[in-house]
Amino acid sequence: MRKDSKTTAAAIARLMLAAVLPLVMLAACTDTYPNIVSNDGSGIGNDETYDRTPIMLYVNEPNYFSIIATRGTGELTVDKPEKYYNSVVHVFAFRDGPDAQGVFSGNADMTRTVHSTPRGQYDAHRTDCLLDGPDYNLGMPTMFSRAENGMIEMQELDSNFCYSARYQDVGYNFFAYHIDDQAIVDANTQRLADRITYNIKIDGAQDIMVGNAPKLTRRVLDEKMAPGNLHISATDQEKILNIGNYSTFAAHRGVNPTIDMRHLLTMFRFTAYPGDRSAANIRIKGIRMESKYRGELTVAANDTSLIGIKFEEDKDELELRDKTDGSEPAPPLKAEGYVVQWTDDMANLNWQARPGLRVGECLMVAPDSLYTLTLTYEQTVSVGNGQTEVRQFETQYLLRADNSRLYWDPQEEVYRFRPGYYYDIKVVVYGLQPIKVEVGIESWEDGGDIPLDPDDEDSNDEWLGDQDVAVR
């Protein structure tokens, strides 16, 4: 599942928490698009000399949160912009059809390519594929960099590309995605005529994001004109809307695609708090969550409603991992475990007001309505005659999504822990009684607090109890 460190670094994307991030791909373009017919005398050739129009591509701030730095490097926030650099997303663009013109009369064939090594479906005249990557299985890689104006922009990593100067009224769909360190090869790629999908597996440390630019409807065009920096005549507006998607004609008037990226997984973060003075007698050694872990990810499709991931029903336990600088896969939790500290000045404080200890990085799992959470810890116990032993225990909880608006997923029309939301799990550590857990539910748009406590009858979890699993 994992690549080497260089490939891993090139497969991670972080999107800056800003209103709009430009993904700029400027070009000294060589070939224009699309060349409807060849230069064999059968029709108009590709010998145009008009100015070339570079594709300008933008990415909206993710709807729910600032993307975390995966591979365990910590969450991305506005005050940590360095984590956005040296990060890659991939982009596809295909003709939005069908159109009335001859070779454009059908839907785009997504098996065709313009940038990768020809495999028999090379789109010599670019009638279907505007943009893909040098690797046939992946879209064009793009990278964040700092612009002179202080913004975070996207720069091209490979082939330059442009719209067509001659055929200005052909529209295109744009797709972008981030697949972290997933190893994408022929065996797990399906580049079909109507869509591009990957068979993927998650391990709890990866982030998956997808997005596409919305159709150029009246509403979308009005939003782009709202700031007042676009002055488009009524006649040109109608033509842009008739084309229906992003084109040379629209680009000449400052109308460029903005891709709405969204996170497909649900994030859980863990913080331990001392419950009493005996808390230092506990070492948290591991945290696992049972989750669906494999599925089919659709990153581009003629039917844009298919964009997203469908998980299979089988589950696996995904382990919380420790932090890393992102240059290599995140390691297991440190062998010595995590120990919270007690000081006497905490006695009069509610546990929530006491200093917390962040445990590991986070777990990113498949959205679901129910999870089994397993906490492994060591405790020194008395065995009589003044002797003690270090024993390992496991405590399990069932985490259930409440039937409230905070858990309602309008896309799937179910109550569940939602994609694009994070949930803070707060572990309260006591040395002489069972560890207690509370989940603070916050979305990448803020939510409320939902208690998960075995002593709370109103809790939306079920404590499965402690189990002595080992003696040392």
Short mmCIF file of C-alpha atoms in Angstrom, two decimals:
data_model
loop_
_atom_site.label_atom_id
_atom_site.label_comp_id
_atom_site.label_asym_id
_atom_site.label_seq_id
_atom_site.Cartn_x
_atom_site.Cartn_y
_atom_site.Cartn_z
CA MET A 1 0.00 0.00 0.00
CA ARG A 2 2.82 2.48 0.66
CA LYS A 3 5.31 4.10 -1.65
CA ASP A 4 8.84 5.18 -0.86
CA SER A 5 9.28 8.49 0.95
CA LYS A 6 9.69 10.55 -2.21
CA THR A 7 6.52 9.18 -3.72
CA THR A 8 4.74 9.62 -0.41
CA ALA A 9 5.74 13.28 -0.24
CA ALA A 10 4.51 13.77 -3.79
CA ALA A 11 1.16 12.19 -2.99
CA ILE A 12 0.21 14.43 -0.06
CA ALA A 13 -1.88 17.59 -0.51
CA ARG A 14 -2.68 20.29 2.01
CA LEU A 15 -5.10 23.08 1.11
CA MET A 16 -4.64 26.46 2.80
CA LEU A 17 -7.47 27.81 4.94
CA ALA A 18 -8.15 30.86 2.77
CA ALA A 19 -11.12 32.15 0.83
CA VAL A 20 -9.84 30.98 -2.57
CA LEU A 21 -6.54 29.40 -3.46
CA PRO A 22 -5.35 29.83 -7.04
CA LEU A 23 -4.16 26.72 -8.77
CA VAL A 24 -2.29 28.51 -11.51
CA MET A 25 -1.04 26.61 -14.50
CA LEU A 26 0.51 29.13 -16.86
CA ALA A 27 2.00 28.03 -20.10
CA ALA A 28 3.97 28.74 -23.16
CA CYS A 29 1.48 26.44 -24.80
CA THR A 30 2.50 24.31 -27.72
CA ASP A 31 -0.69 22.57 -28.87
CA THR A 32 -4.08 24.19 -28.82
CA TYR A 33 -7.24 22.29 -28.06
CA PRO A 34 -9.23 20.83 -29.58
CA ASN A 35 -8.04 20.15 -33.13
CA ILE A 36 -11.31 19.03 -34.67
CA VAL A 37 -9.79 17.59 -37.83
CA SER A 38 -6.29 16.85 -38.96
CA ASN A 39 -4.08 18.62 -41.49
CA ASP A 40 -4.57 15.93 -44.10
CA GLY A 41 -6.77 18.17 -46.27
CA SER A 42 -10.01 16.85 -44.81
CA GLY A 43 -10.76 20.01 -42.91
CA ILE A 44 -9.45 22.83 -40.77
CA GLY A 45 -6.08 22.02 -39.30
CA ASN A 46 -4.22 23.07 -36.18
CA ASP A 47 -2.09 25.79 -37.72
CA GLU A 48 -3.76 28.66 -35.91
CA THR A 49 -1.63 31.59 -34.79
CA TYR A 50 -3.99 33.25 -32.30
CA ASP A 51 -2.90 34.07 -28.76
CA ARG A 52 -2.97 31.06 -26.48
CA THR A 53 -5.15 31.12 -23.36
CA PRO A 54 -3.63 29.43 -20.28
CA ILE A 55 -5.91 27.46 -18.01
CA MET A 56 -6.37 29.21 -14.66
CA LEU A 57 -7.61 26.81 -12.01
CA TYR A 58 -8.64 27.62 -8.43
CA VAL A 59 -9.58 25.59 -5.37
CA ASN A 60 -12.07 26.77 -2.78
CA GLU A 61 -11.38 26.51 0.89
CA PRO A 62 -12.70 23.06 1.90
CA ASN A 63 -16.22 23.42 3.18
CA TYR A 64 -15.70 21.97 6.63
CA PHE A 65 -12.11 22.24 7.77
CA SER A 66 -8.55 23.06 6.94
CA ILE A 67 -7.02 19.86 5.68
CA ILE A 68 -4.81 18.15 8.22
CA ALA A 69 -1.23 17.41 7.33
CA THR A 70 -1.43 13.68 6.83
CA ARG A 71 1.24 11.14 7.60
CA GLY A 72 1.04 12.52 11.13
CA THR A 73 2.50 16.01 10.73
CA GLY A 74 -0.31 17.76 12.56
CA GLU A 75 -3.30 19.83 11.61
CA LEU A 76 -2.97 22.62 9.10
CA THR A 77 -3.97 26.04 10.29
CA VAL A 78 -3.65 29.49 8.85
CA ASP A 79 -0.65 30.24 11.06
CA LYS A 80 1.26 27.20 9.74
CA PRO A 81 1.43 27.91 5.99
CA GLU A 82 4.72 26.04 5.57
CA LYS A 83 2.80 22.78 5.66
CA TYR A 84 1.08 23.60 2.39
CA TYR A 85 4.25 23.59 0.33
CA ASN A 86 5.72 20.58 -1.46
CA SER A 87 2.25 19.06 -1.58
CA VAL A 88 0.48 17.57 -4.58
CA VAL A 89 -3.07 17.18 -5.86
CA HIS A 90 -4.00 15.73 -9.25
CA VAL A 91 -6.29 17.23 -11.88
CA PHE A 92 -8.25 15.81 -14.81
CA ALA A 93 -10.22 17.82 -17.39
CA PHE A 94 -12.50 16.36 -20.05
CA ARG A 95 -14.91 17.82 -22.54
CA ASP A 96 -18.35 18.48 -21.16
CA GLY A 97 -20.70 17.02 -23.73
CA PRO A 98 -22.40 16.11 -25.78
CA ASP A 99 -22.26 19.05 -28.18
CA ALA A 100 -23.93 19.52 -31.54
CA GLN A 101 -20.66 19.51 -33.49
CA GLY A 102 -19.55 16.33 -35.28
CA VAL A 103 -16.81 14.75 -33.18
CA PHE A 104 -18.28 16.45 -30.12
CA SER A 105 -21.69 14.87 -30.49
CA GLY A 106 -21.06 12.18 -27.89
CA ASN A 107 -19.88 12.23 -24.31
CA ALA A 108 -16.16 12.50 -23.66
CA ASP A 109 -14.25 9.20 -23.69
CA MET A 110 -12.15 9.19 -20.53
CA THR A 111 -9.91 6.38 -21.73
CA ARG A 112 -8.26 8.86 -24.09
CA THR A 113 -5.14 10.75 -23.06
CA VAL A 114 -3.06 13.73 -24.15
CA HIS A 115 -0.23 13.79 -21.62
CA SER A 116 0.69 10.19 -20.80
CA THR A 117 2.49 7.59 -22.86
CA PRO A 118 0.15 6.51 -25.68
CA ARG A 119 -1.61 3.21 -25.03
CA GLY A 120 -3.77 2.99 -28.11
CA GLN A 121 -6.21 5.63 -26.88
CA TYR A 122 -3.97 8.67 -27.41
CA ASP A 123 -6.18 11.66 -28.17
CA ALA A 124 -4.10 13.14 -30.98
CA HIS A 125 -6.69 15.81 -31.76
CA ARG A 126 -7.71 16.37 -28.12
CA THR A 127 -11.37 15.97 -28.83
CA ASP A 128 -12.11 14.39 -25.44
CA CYS A 129 -9.24 14.87 -22.99
CA LEU A 130 -8.01 18.37 -22.21
CA LEU A 131 -5.88 17.49 -19.21
CA ASP A 132 -4.49 14.35 -17.63
CA GLY A 133 -1.12 13.36 -16.21
CA PRO A 134 2.11 11.90 -17.57
CA ASP A 135 1.16 8.77 -15.59
CA TYR A 136 -1.91 7.42 -17.40
CA ASN A 137 -3.45 6.31 -14.11
CA LEU A 138 -3.26 9.75 -12.49
CA GLY A 139 -4.36 13.27 -13.27
CA MET A 140 -1.92 16.11 -13.84
CA PRO A 141 0.10 16.71 -10.64
CA THR A 142 0.01 20.27 -9.34
CA MET A 143 1.82 21.81 -6.37
CA PHE A 144 1.33 24.68 -3.97
CA SER A 145 3.83 27.53 -3.90
CA ARG A 146 3.93 31.03 -2.43
CA ALA A 147 2.99 33.79 -4.85
CA GLU A 148 4.42 37.31 -4.75
CA ASN A 149 1.09 38.63 -3.49
CA GLY A 150 1.29 36.37 -0.44
CA MET A 151 -1.36 33.94 -1.70
CA ILE A 152 -0.81 30.22 -1.98
CA GLU A 153 -0.98 29.27 -5.63
CA MET A 154 -0.71 26.09 -7.60
CA GLN A 155 2.02 25.56 -10.13
CA GLU A 156 2.31 22.97 -12.83
CA LEU A 157 4.70 20.06 -12.39
CA ASP A 158 4.68 18.81 -15.95
CA SER A 159 3.16 19.64 -19.34
CA ASN A 160 1.96 23.14 -20.06
CA PHE A 161 -1.62 23.38 -21.19
CA CYS A 162 -4.10 25.81 -22.69
CA TYR A 163 -7.62 26.16 -23.91
CA SER A 164 -8.25 26.31 -27.66
CA ALA A 165 -7.91 29.71 -29.28
CA ARG A 166 -9.90 28.76 -32.35
CA TYR A 167 -12.75 26.73 -30.83
CA GLN A 168 -13.73 29.00 -28.00
CA ASP A 169 -17.17 27.60 -27.24
CA VAL A 170 -16.27 24.06 -26.17
CA GLY A 171 -16.79 23.52 -22.44
CA TYR A 172 -14.83 21.30 -20.06
CA ASN A 173 -15.33 19.57 -16.72
CA PHE A 174 -12.48 19.92 -14.18
CA PHE A 175 -11.79 17.37 -11.43
CA ALA A 176 -9.21 17.42 -8.64
CA TYR A 177 -8.39 14.87 -5.98
CA HIS A 178 -5.93 14.05 -3.21
CA ILE A 179 -5.21 10.41 -2.42
CA ASP A 180 -2.40 10.75 0.11
CA ASP A 181 0.06 7.85 -0.14
CA GLN A 182 -2.20 5.40 -1.94
CA ALA A 183 -0.18 3.40 -4.47
CA ILE A 184 -2.03 3.87 -7.77
CA VAL A 185 -1.07 1.29 -10.41
CA ASP A 186 -2.71 -0.50 -13.32
CA ALA A 187 -4.11 -3.20 -11.04
CA ASN A 188 -6.23 -0.85 -8.94
CA THR A 189 -7.16 1.70 -11.63
CA GLN A 190 -10.21 1.61 -13.88
CA ARG A 191 -10.03 4.32 -16.51
CA LEU A 192 -13.31 3.72 -18.27
CA ALA A 193 -15.11 5.58 -21.04
CA ASP A 194 -17.43 7.38 -18.61
CA ARG A 195 -15.41 7.53 -15.36
CA ILE A 196 -12.07 7.03 -13.64
CA THR A 197 -11.99 5.01 -10.42
CA TYR A 198 -9.45 3.57 -7.99
CA ASN A 199 -9.74 0.57 -5.68
CA ILE A 200 -8.25 1.90 -2.45
CA LYS A 201 -7.65 0.87 1.14
CA ILE A 202 -7.34 3.17 4.12
CA ASP A 203 -5.25 2.53 7.23
CA GLY A 204 -6.45 5.37 9.45
CA ALA A 205 -3.57 7.75 8.66
CA GLN A 206 -4.55 8.83 5.15
CA ASP A 207 -6.74 11.61 3.92
CA ILE A 208 -8.88 11.33 0.79
CA MET A 209 -10.28 14.41 -0.96
CA VAL A 210 -12.15 14.91 -4.22
CA GLY A 211 -13.83 17.79 -5.98
CA ASN A 212 -15.06 19.17 -9.27
CA ALA A 213 -15.87 22.58 -10.62
CA PRO A 214 -19.64 23.20 -10.65
CA LYS A 215 -21.45 23.79 -13.93
CA LEU A 216 -21.61 27.39 -15.06
CA THR A 217 -25.20 28.09 -14.10
CA ARG A 218 -26.71 31.52 -13.61
CA ARG A 219 -26.07 31.31 -9.88
CA VAL A 220 -22.42 30.27 -10.26
CA LEU A 221 -21.74 32.98 -12.84
CA ASP A 222 -23.37 35.62 -10.63
CA GLU A 223 -21.19 34.53 -7.70
CA LYS A 224 -18.06 34.93 -9.82
CA MET A 225 -19.20 38.40 -10.91
CA ALA A 226 -20.36 39.46 -7.44
CA PRO A 227 -17.06 40.98 -6.24
CA GLY A 228 -17.37 43.49 -9.06
CA ASN A 229 -14.07 42.66 -10.74
CA LEU A 230 -15.74 40.98 -13.71
CA HIS A 231 -17.60 43.15 -16.18
CA ILE A 232 -19.28 40.90 -18.72
CA SER A 233 -21.88 42.10 -21.18
CA ALA A 234 -25.33 40.56 -21.08
CA THR A 235 -24.74 39.03 -24.51
CA ASP A 236 -21.49 37.40 -23.42
CA GLN A 237 -23.07 36.16 -20.21
CA GLU A 238 -25.76 34.39 -22.19
CA LYS A 239 -23.16 32.75 -24.41
CA ILE A 240 -21.17 31.57 -21.39
CA LEU A 241 -24.33 30.07 -19.92
CA ASN A 242 -25.24 28.44 -23.23
CA ILE A 243 -21.81 26.78 -23.36
CA GLY A 244 -22.56 25.65 -19.81
CA ASN A 245 -19.02 25.00 -18.65
CA TYR A 246 -15.51 26.41 -18.65
CA SER A 247 -14.17 27.39 -22.04
CA THR A 248 -11.80 29.70 -23.87
CA PHE A 249 -14.62 32.17 -24.34
CA ALA A 250 -15.32 32.24 -20.59
CA ALA A 251 -11.62 32.37 -19.67
CA HIS A 252 -11.11 35.46 -21.89
CA ARG A 253 -13.73 37.16 -19.70
CA GLY A 254 -12.14 36.12 -16.43
CA VAL A 255 -14.46 33.21 -15.68
CA ASN A 256 -12.28 30.34 -14.48
CA PRO A 257 -13.10 27.02 -12.78
CA THR A 258 -13.08 26.87 -8.99
CA ILE A 259 -13.03 23.33 -7.66
CA ASP A 260 -14.93 22.60 -4.47
CA MET A 261 -12.78 20.09 -2.59
CA ARG A 262 -14.33 17.94 0.11
CA HIS A 263 -13.03 15.37 2.56
CA LEU A 264 -14.46 11.88 2.23
CA LEU A 265 -13.38 10.47 5.61
CA THR A 266 -14.32 11.13 9.23
CA MET A 267 -11.62 12.23 11.66
CA PHE A 268 -11.22 11.30 15.34
CA ARG A 269 -8.66 12.97 17.61
CA PHE A 270 -7.71 11.80 21.10
CA THR A 271 -6.76 13.77 24.22
CA ALA A 272 -6.15 12.27 27.68
CA TYR A 273 -6.92 14.11 30.93
CA PRO A 274 -6.01 13.19 34.54
CA GLY A 275 -9.08 12.10 36.49
CA ASP A 276 -7.40 11.86 39.91
CA ARG A 277 -3.96 11.76 41.53
CA SER A 278 -3.51 8.09 40.61
CA ALA A 279 -3.76 8.80 36.86
CA ALA A 280 0.02 8.63 36.42
CA ASN A 281 -0.28 4.93 37.22
CA ILE A 282 -1.79 4.42 33.74
CA ARG A 283 0.07 4.19 30.43
CA ILE A 284 -2.03 4.45 27.28
CA LYS A 285 -0.46 2.01 24.85
CA GLY A 286 -2.81 1.89 21.89
CA ILE A 287 -6.11 3.00 20.38
CA ARG A 288 -7.99 1.18 17.63
CA MET A 289 -11.26 1.75 15.81
CA GLU A 290 -13.15 -0.75 13.73
CA SER A 291 -13.99 0.72 10.34
CA LYS A 292 -14.77 -0.11 6.77
CA TYR A 293 -11.45 0.12 5.04
CA ARG A 294 -11.67 -0.58 1.32
CA GLY A 295 -13.79 0.81 -1.46
CA GLU A 296 -14.03 2.31 -4.92
CA LEU A 297 -13.05 5.95 -5.29
CA THR A 298 -14.41 7.82 -8.32
CA VAL A 299 -12.31 10.88 -9.13
CA ALA A 300 -13.74 11.87 -12.55
CA ALA A 301 -16.97 11.03 -14.35
CA ASN A 302 -19.24 12.34 -17.07
CA ASP A 303 -21.98 12.09 -14.44
CA THR A 304 -20.43 14.27 -11.74
CA SER A 305 -22.84 12.95 -9.09
CA LEU A 306 -20.73 9.76 -9.05
CA ILE A 307 -17.69 11.58 -7.64
CA GLY A 308 -16.83 10.14 -4.22
CA ILE A 309 -16.14 6.81 -2.54
CA LYS A 310 -18.27 3.71 -1.95
CA PHE A 311 -16.96 1.48 0.82
CA GLU A 312 -17.42 -2.26 0.99
CA GLU A 313 -19.07 -3.61 4.12
CA ASP A 314 -16.17 -5.62 5.57
CA LYS A 315 -14.27 -3.96 8.42
CA ASP A 316 -10.84 -3.93 9.99
CA GLU A 317 -9.30 -2.37 13.09
CA LEU A 318 -7.40 0.80 12.21
CA GLU A 319 -4.70 1.84 14.68
CA LEU A 320 -3.95 5.33 15.90
CA ARG A 321 -0.41 6.27 14.93
CA ASP A 322 2.12 8.77 16.18
CA LYS A 323 3.23 12.00 14.59
CA THR A 324 5.90 12.23 11.94
CA ASP A 325 7.36 14.97 9.77
CA GLY A 326 5.47 13.57 6.78
CA SER A 327 8.52 12.26 4.95
CA GLU A 328 7.70 8.67 5.85
CA PRO A 329 4.70 6.64 7.02
CA ALA A 330 3.51 7.42 10.51
CA PRO A 331 4.88 4.98 13.12
CA PRO A 332 2.88 3.13 15.79
CA LEU A 333 2.33 4.89 19.11
CA LYS A 334 5.56 5.24 21.05
CA ALA A 335 6.50 2.09 22.94
CA GLU A 336 6.60 3.78 26.36
CA GLY A 337 2.99 4.87 25.95
CA TYR A 338 1.30 8.09 27.02
CA VAL A 339 1.05 9.10 30.69
CA VAL A 340 -0.94 12.06 31.99
CA GLN A 341 0.46 13.97 34.94
CA TRP A 342 -1.34 15.11 38.08
CA THR A 343 -0.46 18.12 40.22
CA ASP A 344 -2.18 19.07 43.46
CA ASP A 345 -3.49 22.34 42.04
CA MET A 346 -5.79 20.28 39.77
CA ALA A 347 -7.86 18.99 42.69
CA ASN A 348 -10.40 21.81 42.58
CA LEU A 349 -10.68 21.85 38.78
CA ASN A 350 -13.19 20.00 36.66
CA TRP A 351 -11.30 17.43 34.60
CA GLN A 352 -12.14 19.36 31.43
CA ALA A 353 -10.25 22.37 32.80
CA ARG A 354 -7.12 20.33 33.48
CA PRO A 355 -4.27 20.23 30.97
CA GLY A 356 -4.83 17.53 28.35
CA LEU A 357 -2.27 15.34 26.62
CA ARG A 358 -2.77 14.77 22.89
CA VAL A 359 -2.37 11.06 22.13
CA GLY A 360 -0.96 10.27 18.69
CA GLU A 361 -2.09 12.15 15.59
CA CYS A 362 -5.64 11.22 14.51
CA LEU A 363 -7.67 8.44 12.95
CA MET A 364 -9.41 9.01 9.61
CA VAL A 365 -12.03 6.34 9.06
CA ALA A 366 -14.98 5.56 6.81
CA PRO A 367 -18.11 7.53 7.74
CA ASP A 368 -20.48 5.29 9.70
CA SER A 369 -23.17 5.28 12.37
CA LEU A 370 -21.41 2.89 14.75
CA TYR A 371 -17.79 2.21 15.70
CA THR A 372 -16.07 -0.02 18.20
CA LEU A 373 -13.31 1.88 19.98
CA THR A 374 -10.64 -0.15 21.81
CA LEU A 375 -8.27 1.49 24.28
CA THR A 376 -5.20 -0.50 25.40
CA TYR A 377 -3.38 0.58 28.55
CA GLU A 378 -1.04 -0.69 31.25
CA GLN A 379 -1.62 -0.38 34.98
CA THR A 380 0.41 -1.38 38.01
CA VAL A 381 -1.78 -3.51 40.27
CA SER A 382 -1.32 -5.08 43.68
CA VAL A 383 -1.10 -8.88 43.76
CA GLY A 384 -0.83 -9.25 47.54
CA ASN A 385 1.98 -9.52 50.04
CA GLY A 386 3.13 -6.04 49.07
CA GLN A 387 3.89 -7.18 45.53
CA THR A 388 2.79 -5.44 42.32
CA GLU A 389 2.59 -6.37 38.66
CA VAL A 390 2.20 -4.39 35.46
CA ARG A 391 -0.85 -5.66 33.64
CA GLN A 392 -2.24 -4.73 30.26
CA PHE A 393 -5.95 -4.06 29.86
CA GLU A 394 -8.32 -3.25 27.04
CA THR A 395 -11.42 -1.11 27.38
CA GLN A 396 -14.00 -1.03 24.61
CA TYR A 397 -16.75 1.40 23.74
CA LEU A 398 -19.42 1.40 21.07
CA LEU A 399 -19.70 4.89 19.61
CA ARG A 400 -23.16 5.56 18.21
CA ALA A 401 -24.30 8.46 16.06
CA ASP A 402 -27.10 10.31 17.78
CA ASN A 403 -30.38 11.06 15.98
CA SER A 404 -29.75 14.79 15.96
CA ARG A 405 -29.02 17.40 13.34
CA LEU A 406 -25.30 17.26 14.14
CA TYR A 407 -25.18 13.71 12.82
CA TRP A 408 -27.66 13.99 9.95
CA ASP A 409 -25.93 13.42 6.62
CA PRO A 410 -28.15 14.92 3.90
CA GLN A 411 -26.14 13.26 1.13
CA GLU A 412 -26.84 9.73 2.34
CA GLU A 413 -29.96 10.63 4.34
CA VAL A 414 -28.77 8.77 7.45
CA TYR A 415 -27.55 9.66 10.92
CA ARG A 416 -23.83 8.96 11.10
CA PHE A 417 -20.43 10.36 11.99
CA ARG A 418 -20.08 12.56 8.95
CA PRO A 419 -17.34 12.94 6.36
CA GLY A 420 -15.53 16.24 6.65
CA TYR A 421 -16.12 16.44 10.43
CA TYR A 422 -13.74 15.77 13.27
CA TYR A 423 -14.68 14.39 16.68
CA ASP A 424 -12.54 15.01 19.73
CA ILE A 425 -12.46 11.95 21.97
CA LYS A 426 -11.48 12.91 25.50
CA VAL A 427 -10.09 10.10 27.62
CA VAL A 428 -10.38 10.69 31.37
CA VAL A 429 -7.74 8.60 33.17
CA TYR A 430 -8.29 7.26 36.69
CA GLY A 431 -5.87 4.92 38.37
CA LEU A 432 -8.37 3.06 40.55
CA GLN A 433 -11.51 2.94 38.42
CA PRO A 434 -12.42 2.42 34.76
CA ILE A 435 -11.16 4.95 32.26
CA LYS A 436 -13.98 7.18 31.05
CA VAL A 437 -14.46 8.67 27.62
CA GLU A 438 -16.25 11.73 26.31
CA VAL A 439 -16.58 12.77 22.70
CA GLY A 440 -16.62 16.46 21.89
CA ILE A 441 -18.19 16.62 18.45
CA GLU A 442 -16.93 19.46 16.36
CA SER A 443 -17.23 19.72 12.64
CA TRP A 444 -14.93 21.52 10.34
CA GLU A 445 -17.89 23.92 10.83
CA ASP A 446 -18.23 23.67 14.73
CA GLY A 447 -20.71 21.46 16.49
CA GLY A 448 -21.67 20.75 20.11
CA ASP A 449 -20.53 18.40 22.85
CA ILE A 450 -21.83 14.84 23.08
CA PRO A 451 -20.85 12.93 26.25
CA LEU A 452 -19.66 9.35 25.96
CA ASP A 453 -19.46 8.12 29.53
CA PRO A 454 -20.23 4.66 30.95
CA ASP A 455 -21.75 6.33 34.03
CA ASP A 456 -24.01 8.65 32.02
CA GLU A 457 -27.44 7.21 31.17
CA ASP A 458 -27.93 9.86 28.47
CA SER A 459 -24.67 9.01 26.72
CA ASN A 460 -24.71 7.89 23.09
CA ASP A 461 -22.05 5.24 23.67
CA GLU A 462 -22.07 1.82 25.26
CA TRP A 463 -19.17 0.89 27.54
CA LEU A 464 -18.20 -2.71 26.92
CA GLY A 465 -16.01 -2.96 30.00
CA ASP A 466 -12.39 -3.72 30.83
CA GLN A 467 -10.53 -6.87 29.97
CA ASP A 468 -7.26 -8.05 31.46
CA VAL A 469 -5.42 -9.09 28.30
CA ALA A 470 -1.86 -9.65 29.45
CA VAL A 471 0.34 -9.96 32.50
CA ARG A 472 3.93 -8.73 32.61
#
